[in-house]
Tab-separated table of C-alpha atoms in Angstrom:
chain	number	residue	atom	x	y	z
A	103	MET	CA	-10.200	12.403	-12.559
A	104	ILE	CA	-10.094	8.453	-12.124
A	105	THR	CA	-12.396	6.537	-14.371
A	106	PHE	CA	-12.390	2.889	-14.063
A	107	ASP	CA	-13.888	0.507	-16.956
A	108	SER	CA	-16.990	-0.817	-15.181
A	109	SER	CA	-17.128	-3.814	-17.537
A	110	ARG	CA	-14.301	-5.734	-16.056
A	111	PRO	CA	-14.889	-8.161	-13.554
A	112	ILE	CA	-11.959	-7.850	-11.097
A	113	ASP	CA	-11.599	-4.590	-9.552
A	114	VAL	CA	-8.302	-4.309	-8.091
A	115	VAL	CA	-5.133	-6.454	-8.356
A	116	PRO	CA	-2.184	-5.887	-5.764
A	117	VAL	CA	1.309	-6.826	-7.194
A	118	GLY	CA	4.347	-8.084	-4.932
A	119	ARG	CA	5.059	-8.999	-1.460
A	120	ILE	CA	3.218	-11.257	0.884
A	121	ALA	CA	4.880	-12.053	4.000
A	122	ILE	CA	4.534	-13.320	7.791
A	123	ASP	CA	4.205	-10.797	10.716
A	124	PHE	CA	4.723	-11.782	14.212
A	125	ASN	CA	3.207	-9.375	16.535
A	126	PRO	CA	3.661	-9.581	20.421
A	127	VAL	CA	0.682	-10.665	22.329
A	128	ASN	CA	1.726	-8.189	25.196
A	129	PHE	CA	2.104	-4.735	23.602
A	130	ASN	CA	4.381	-1.998	24.929
A	131	GLU	CA	7.072	-4.374	26.472
A	132	PRO	CA	10.426	-4.315	25.321
A	133	PHE	CA	11.299	-7.284	22.516
A	134	THR	CA	13.490	-8.888	25.265
A	135	ALA	CA	10.286	-9.168	27.329
A	136	CYS	CA	8.311	-10.799	24.727
A	137	THR	CA	7.869	-14.499	24.642
A	138	THR	CA	4.657	-14.845	22.726
A	139	PHE	CA	3.608	-13.720	19.457
A	140	ASN	CA	0.714	-13.953	16.982
A	141	LYS	CA	1.112	-14.910	13.388
A	142	TYR	CA	-0.749	-12.730	10.803
A	143	VAL	CA	-0.375	-12.422	6.978
A	144	GLY	CA	1.578	-9.193	6.398
A	145	GLY	CA	2.856	-7.522	3.296
A	146	SER	CA	1.873	-4.388	2.048
A	147	PRO	CA	0.193	-5.672	-1.076
A	148	ALA	CA	-1.161	-8.677	0.781
A	149	ASN	CA	-2.756	-6.291	3.527
A	150	THR	CA	-4.087	-4.096	0.611
A	151	ALA	CA	-5.753	-7.145	-0.967
A	152	ALA	CA	-7.384	-8.232	2.509
A	153	GLY	CA	-8.452	-4.555	2.962
A	154	LEU	CA	-10.056	-4.065	0.084
A	155	SER	CA	-11.796	-7.387	-0.084
A	156	HIS	CA	-13.177	-6.777	3.571
A	157	LEU	CA	-14.749	-3.554	1.901
A	158	GLY	CA	-16.708	-5.684	-0.735
A	159	ILE	CA	-14.127	-4.817	-3.554
A	160	LYS	CA	-13.652	-7.830	-5.977
A	161	THR	CA	-9.868	-8.355	-5.420
A	162	GLY	CA	-7.180	-10.482	-7.218
A	163	PHE	CA	-3.561	-11.009	-6.514
A	164	ILE	CA	-0.242	-11.258	-8.506
A	165	GLY	CA	2.812	-12.797	-6.299
A	166	LYS	CA	4.990	-15.751	-5.644
A	167	VAL	CA	5.163	-17.581	-2.273
A	168	SER	CA	7.261	-20.215	-0.886
A	169	ASN	CA	6.652	-24.060	-1.740
A	170	ASP	CA	5.859	-24.999	2.122
A	171	SER	CA	3.286	-24.801	4.840
A	172	LEU	CA	3.777	-21.074	5.335
A	173	GLY	CA	3.020	-20.822	1.570
A	174	ASP	CA	-0.135	-22.435	2.260
A	175	TYR	CA	-1.053	-20.535	5.295
A	176	VAL	CA	-0.698	-17.155	3.315
A	177	VAL	CA	-2.535	-18.285	0.303
A	178	GLY	CA	-5.312	-20.085	2.509
A	179	TYR	CA	-5.884	-16.688	4.119
A	180	LEU	CA	-6.244	-14.677	0.969
A	181	GLU	CA	-8.330	-17.128	-0.053
A	182	GLU	CA	-10.768	-17.154	2.994
A	183	GLN	CA	-10.957	-13.295	2.850
A	184	GLY	CA	-12.629	-13.496	-0.643
A	185	VAL	CA	-9.223	-12.776	-2.683
A	186	ASP	CA	-8.728	-14.643	-5.968
A	187	THR	CA	-5.380	-16.201	-5.685
A	188	SER	CA	-5.307	-17.831	-8.889
A	189	HIS	CA	-2.280	-15.718	-9.968
A	190	ILE	CA	-0.202	-16.516	-7.004
A	191	SER	CA	2.531	-18.916	-7.957
A	192	ARG	CA	5.041	-21.249	-5.793
A	193	CYS	CA	8.531	-21.272	-5.769
A	194	LYS	CA	10.200	-24.659	-6.645
A	195	GLY	CA	13.610	-24.325	-4.487
A	196	ASP	CA	14.088	-23.390	-0.828
A	197	GLU	CA	13.112	-19.844	-1.150
A	198	THR	CA	11.247	-18.539	2.030
A	199	LEU	CA	8.662	-16.202	3.019
A	200	GLY	CA	9.826	-12.832	4.386
A	201	LEU	CA	9.158	-12.466	8.261
A	202	ALA	CA	8.653	-9.224	10.193
A	203	PHE	CA	8.532	-8.704	13.935
A	204	THR	CA	7.067	-5.789	15.489
A	205	GLU	CA	7.986	-4.287	18.966
A	206	THR	CA	6.050	-1.829	20.404
A	207	ARG	CA	7.508	0.336	22.917
A	208	ALA	CA	5.839	2.016	26.233
A	209	ASP	CA	6.705	5.357	24.670
A	210	GLY	CA	4.168	4.299	21.465
A	211	SER	CA	7.231	3.813	19.061
A	212	THR	CA	7.325	0.632	17.034
A	213	ASN	CA	10.217	-0.958	15.827
A	214	LEU	CA	9.804	-3.275	12.897
A	215	MET	CA	12.492	-5.642	12.346
A	216	MET	CA	12.336	-7.412	8.793
A	217	TYR	CA	14.000	-10.508	7.794
A	218	ARG	CA	14.388	-10.532	3.961
A	219	SER	CA	17.913	-12.056	3.539
A	220	GLY	CA	18.542	-14.987	1.063
A	221	PRO	CA	16.208	-16.041	-1.439
A	222	VAL	CA	12.639	-14.510	-0.509
A	223	ALA	CA	10.102	-15.704	-2.260
A	224	ASP	CA	7.925	-12.833	-3.168
A	225	LEU	CA	11.256	-11.336	-5.344
A	226	GLN	CA	11.169	-14.330	-7.509
A	227	LEU	CA	8.161	-13.530	-9.599
A	228	SER	CA	9.217	-13.690	-12.758
A	229	PRO	CA	7.975	-11.857	-15.891
A	230	ASP	CA	6.724	-15.356	-17.835
A	231	GLU	CA	4.275	-15.603	-14.830
A	232	ILE	CA	2.659	-12.290	-16.105
A	233	ASP	CA	-0.697	-12.926	-17.708
A	234	GLU	CA	-1.844	-10.176	-19.983
A	235	GLU	CA	-5.607	-11.619	-19.744
A	236	TYR	CA	-5.595	-11.655	-16.261
A	237	ILE	CA	-4.827	-7.591	-16.240
A	238	LYS	CA	-7.151	-7.164	-18.967
A	239	LYS	CA	-9.940	-8.376	-16.536
A	240	ALA	CA	-8.903	-5.584	-13.827
A	241	LYS	CA	-10.151	-2.051	-13.240
A	242	CYS	CA	-6.868	-1.385	-11.618
A	243	VAL	CA	-3.627	-2.584	-10.599
A	244	VAL	CA	-1.368	-1.768	-7.408
A	245	ILE	CA	2.005	-1.864	-7.579
A	246	SER	CA	4.337	-2.034	-4.440
A	247	GLY	CA	7.823	-0.360	-4.683
A	248	THR	CA	9.341	-3.271	-2.659
A	249	ALA	CA	8.677	-5.665	-5.721
A	250	LEU	CA	11.124	-3.392	-7.451
A	251	ALA	CA	14.287	-4.265	-5.157
A	252	ALA	CA	15.710	-7.145	-7.009
A	253	SER	CA	15.253	-9.422	-10.354
A	254	PRO	CA	13.316	-11.115	-11.669
A	255	SER	CA	10.521	-9.571	-9.584
A	256	ARG	CA	11.561	-6.182	-10.945
A	257	GLU	CA	11.053	-7.286	-14.435
A	258	ALA	CA	7.661	-8.612	-13.713
A	259	VAL	CA	6.550	-5.459	-12.291
A	260	PHE	CA	7.524	-3.597	-15.236
A	261	LYS	CA	5.832	-5.983	-17.392
A	262	VAL	CA	2.642	-5.616	-15.215
A	263	LEU	CA	3.375	-1.773	-15.942
A	264	GLU	CA	3.323	-1.878	-19.649
A	265	LEU	CA	0.399	-4.366	-19.728
A	266	ALA	CA	-1.660	-2.267	-17.626
A	267	ALA	CA	-1.046	0.916	-19.899
A	268	LYS	CA	-1.598	-1.102	-22.902
A	269	ASN	CA	-4.929	-1.965	-21.501
A	270	GLN	CA	-6.045	1.323	-20.153
A	271	CYS	CA	-6.121	-0.086	-16.372
A	272	VAL	CA	-5.589	2.230	-13.789
A	273	THR	CA	-2.270	2.107	-12.033
A	274	VAL	CA	-1.374	2.871	-8.254
A	275	PHE	CA	1.956	3.108	-7.241
A	276	ASP	CA	2.366	2.709	-3.196
A	277	ILE	CA	6.017	3.674	-3.116
A	278	ASP	CA	6.635	1.240	0.178
A	279	TYR	CA	10.181	1.593	0.915
A	280	ARG	CA	11.688	-0.869	2.736
A	281	PRO	CA	15.671	-0.925	3.284
A	282	GLN	CA	16.004	-4.722	3.072
A	283	THR	CA	17.200	-5.867	-0.087
A	284	TRP	CA	18.033	-2.603	-2.191
A	285	LYS	CA	21.860	-1.958	-2.707
A	286	SER	CA	22.355	1.992	-3.314
A	287	ASP	CA	20.218	5.114	-3.098
A	288	ASP	CA	20.649	5.541	-6.885
A	289	GLU	CA	19.287	2.241	-7.688
A	290	ILE	CA	16.086	3.004	-5.491
A	291	SER	CA	15.676	6.468	-7.071
A	292	ILE	CA	15.959	5.061	-10.555
A	293	TYR	CA	13.343	2.166	-10.467
A	294	TYR	CA	10.994	4.116	-8.253
A	295	THR	CA	11.176	7.128	-10.774
A	296	LEU	CA	10.437	4.592	-13.854
A	297	ALA	CA	7.632	2.927	-11.894
A	298	ALA	CA	5.938	6.010	-11.142
A	299	LYS	CA	5.939	7.617	-14.526
A	300	TYR	CA	3.284	5.106	-15.441
A	301	ALA	CA	0.992	5.696	-11.835
A	302	ASP	CA	-2.342	7.479	-12.144
A	303	ILE	CA	-2.006	7.611	-8.375
A	304	ILE	CA	0.985	7.871	-6.527
A	305	MET	CA	0.969	7.510	-2.602
A	306	GLY	CA	3.838	7.537	-0.290
A	307	SER	CA	5.483	9.155	2.737
A	308	ARG	CA	7.479	12.278	2.646
A	309	GLU	CA	10.469	10.658	3.194
A	310	GLU	CA	9.676	8.128	0.617
A	311	PHE	CA	8.958	10.527	-2.243
A	312	ASP	CA	12.262	12.308	-1.295
A	313	ARG	CA	14.023	9.413	-1.481
A	314	MET	CA	12.263	8.549	-5.046
A	315	ASP	CA	13.039	12.199	-6.416
A	316	SER	CA	16.463	12.464	-5.388
A	317	MET	CA	17.608	12.490	-9.136
A	318	VAL	CA	14.584	14.340	-10.487
A	319	ALA	CA	13.876	17.232	-8.037
A	320	SER	CA	15.741	19.506	-5.754
A	321	SER	CA	16.479	18.699	-2.208
A	322	ASP	CA	14.090	21.343	-1.034
A	323	SER	CA	11.110	20.424	-2.873
A	324	ASP	CA	7.806	20.992	-1.120
A	325	ASP	CA	4.476	18.940	-1.201
A	326	TRP	CA	3.019	21.249	-4.314
A	327	GLN	CA	6.265	20.885	-6.227
A	328	THR	CA	6.580	17.234	-5.676
A	329	ALA	CA	2.765	16.534	-6.722
A	330	SER	CA	3.213	19.372	-9.857
A	331	HIS	CA	6.257	17.093	-10.861
A	332	TRP	CA	4.301	13.961	-11.125
A	333	PHE	CA	1.323	15.604	-12.733
A	334	LYS	CA	3.729	16.456	-15.692
A	335	GLN	CA	3.829	12.764	-15.966
A	336	ARG	CA	0.971	10.856	-15.827
A	337	ALA	CA	-0.454	11.074	-12.239
A	338	LYS	CA	-4.016	12.443	-11.375
A	339	ILE	CA	-3.738	12.289	-7.553
A	340	VAL	CA	-0.667	12.211	-5.370
A	341	ILE	CA	-0.795	11.355	-1.953
A	342	ILE	CA	1.842	12.536	0.486
A	343	LYS	CA	1.755	11.207	4.065
A	344	HIS	CA	3.309	12.864	7.140
A	345	GLY	CA	3.061	10.519	9.892
A	346	LYS	CA	0.637	11.647	12.727
A	347	GLU	CA	0.011	14.830	11.309
A	348	GLY	CA	-1.822	13.222	8.392
A	349	SER	CA	-1.677	13.467	4.679
A	350	ARG	CA	-1.808	15.880	2.099
A	351	VAL	CA	-3.819	14.860	-1.067
A	352	TYR	CA	-2.905	16.511	-4.608
A	353	CYS	CA	-5.213	16.431	-7.693
A	354	SER	CA	-4.258	17.445	-11.250
A	355	ASP	CA	-7.219	19.658	-11.211
A	356	ASN	CA	-5.409	21.837	-8.525
A	357	SER	CA	-7.714	20.599	-5.693
A	358	ALA	CA	-6.000	19.911	-2.619
A	359	TYR	CA	-6.959	18.279	1.054
A	360	GLN	CA	-5.281	18.108	4.282
A	361	VAL	CA	-6.476	15.066	5.963
A	362	LYS	CA	-6.086	14.709	9.635
A	363	PRO	CA	-6.039	11.287	11.348
A	364	PHE	CA	-9.016	10.136	13.915
A	365	PRO	CA	-7.634	9.948	17.262
A	366	VAL	CA	-7.170	6.690	18.598
A	367	LYS	CA	-4.823	4.983	21.120
A	368	ALA	CA	-2.565	3.157	18.850
A	369	LEU	CA	-1.072	-0.286	19.524
A	370	LYS	CA	1.295	0.066	16.939
A	371	ALA	CA	2.587	2.006	13.478
A	372	THR	CA	2.128	-0.538	11.136
A	373	GLY	CA	-0.763	-1.630	8.668
A	374	GLY	CA	-2.128	2.050	8.783
A	375	GLY	CA	-0.740	3.026	5.085
A	376	ASP	CA	-2.179	-0.325	3.871
A	377	ALA	CA	-5.468	0.185	5.355
A	378	TYR	CA	-5.749	4.235	4.015
A	379	SER	CA	-5.052	3.061	0.432
A	380	SER	CA	-7.306	0.040	0.327
A	381	ALA	CA	-10.404	2.417	1.751
A	382	PHE	CA	-9.440	5.067	-0.651
A	383	LEU	CA	-9.624	2.979	-3.395
A	384	ALA	CA	-12.689	1.224	-2.324
A	385	GLY	CA	-14.270	4.550	-2.213
A	386	LEU	CA	-13.153	5.629	-5.432
A	387	LEU	CA	-14.503	2.494	-7.165
A	388	LYS	CA	-17.890	2.944	-5.237
A	389	ASN	CA	-18.049	6.400	-6.852
A	390	PHE	CA	-17.721	8.193	-3.285
A	391	THR	CA	-16.367	11.829	-3.813
A	392	ILE	CA	-12.771	12.149	-3.218
A	393	GLU	CA	-13.409	13.709	0.155
A	394	GLN	CA	-15.639	10.925	1.254
A	395	SER	CA	-13.007	8.402	0.080
A	396	LEU	CA	-10.217	10.250	2.060
A	397	GLU	CA	-12.471	10.194	5.312
A	398	MET	CA	-12.602	6.608	4.847
A	399	ALA	CA	-9.054	6.046	4.454
A	400	THR	CA	-8.067	7.909	7.335
A	401	ALA	CA	-10.853	6.246	9.420
A	402	SER	CA	-9.512	2.771	8.340
A	403	ALA	CA	-6.096	3.675	9.213
A	404	SER	CA	-6.839	4.949	12.374
A	405	MET	CA	-8.816	1.717	13.146
A	406	VAL	CA	-6.086	-0.627	11.971
A	407	ILE	CA	-3.407	1.018	14.182
A	408	ALA	CA	-5.434	0.826	17.052
A	409	SER	CA	-5.837	-3.079	16.733
A	410	PRO	CA	-3.226	-5.887	17.132
A	411	SER	CA	-2.650	-7.087	13.509
A	412	CYS	CA	-2.904	-5.454	10.207
A	413	SER	CA	-4.553	-8.028	7.497
A	414	SER	CA	-7.129	-9.364	9.693
A	415	SER	CA	-7.984	-6.088	11.254
A	416	MET	CA	-9.153	-4.336	8.172
A	417	PRO	CA	-12.688	-3.005	8.749
A	418	ASP	CA	-16.056	-3.820	6.701
A	419	PHE	CA	-18.125	-0.964	5.569
A	420	LYS	CA	-20.488	-1.702	8.564
A	421	SER	CA	-17.684	-0.811	11.135
A	422	LEU	CA	-16.039	1.497	9.015
A	423	GLU	CA	-19.246	3.854	8.817
A	424	SER	CA	-20.026	3.130	12.551
A	425	PHE	CA	-16.383	4.486	13.448
A	426	ILE	CA	-16.885	7.684	10.875
A	427	ARG	CA	-19.958	8.497	12.657
A	428	GLU	CA	-18.961	8.287	16.199
A	429	SER	CA	-15.525	10.076	15.491
A	430	ARG	CA	-17.078	12.779	13.702
A	431	GLU	CA	-19.347	13.306	16.824
A	432	ALA	CA	-16.494	13.654	18.896
A	433	TYR	CA	-13.381	15.207	16.954
A	434	GLY	CA	-15.488	16.957	14.052
A	435	GLU	CA	-14.580	16.689	10.400
A	436	VAL	CA	-10.868	15.688	9.262
A	437	ILE	CA	-10.992	16.699	5.700
A	438	SER	CA	-10.254	20.307	4.583
A	439	LYS	CA	-9.503	22.071	1.625
A	440	ILE	CA	-5.878	23.639	1.435
A	441	GLU	CA	-4.349	26.424	-0.692
A	442	LYS	CA	-1.368	26.512	-2.929
A	443	ASP	CA	1.562	27.010	-0.782
A	444	LYS	CA	3.090	30.603	-1.103
């Protein structure tokens, strides 16, 4: 279904946002009571890169960061995780990294406050900084929808997509909708739809698919209809997430799966999607079955939402296998096949 070119030296190259996350030391308190925060590397593509590298996947990155100590911090962190940072460029002006503060409430809900006003470093990535030779070395690229929000990053991403298609590189589109920076619903739908037409794998929440598909599908589309639409384009796998209910995964061979989360006591609601995508791709790259890859994905997501950070809490294979073994004994199987909705 998905075939990777085993001759290429880099497994996956995520493209897009690198940011800083500030998570409270004391969870489950209102933001007004929090006085101390831990600093972590954040941004969906950066989290995905860290997750892949922790699982032994050879990972690169294409992005742009601020020319200051925070830029030094995020690049240094990814290097420590084993990510190739040779194609992360630096801004030349006063552009800054995006910041995100997480509030975790006593009822378990999470409020994510993102600061991306002004010239944000990751959106300054330009087309002339995209190197075709680097794309040729990769088995797979992962595109984040946030990188489509503004120019010149938007054009840089489409250059990556064109070069990936030209060089038979598997393309993953993580919709990754964040309202900051976008100007209108039409703009969101137009650019998401254009990007998704290049993708072999598309993943996002039900709400993200509704936002993307608003110009090309009816308002009452169900998951099967959504997946079928994208199979008519290029997609081979469509992953639609439904929050605490888990996810539904549709394949172009008409197989489909319900994926339940492993029960955990969640500290936060962020980072789980990035852990899911990184573990799922790692499974596919290691020639696991789709069921095994999905079990890894949902386990990794559960582990990360139960931990205080995102990127630094991504599991390695040993801890992931141990978690799956223990959780399966306690809760049973979490992957089941589903029939087409009537």
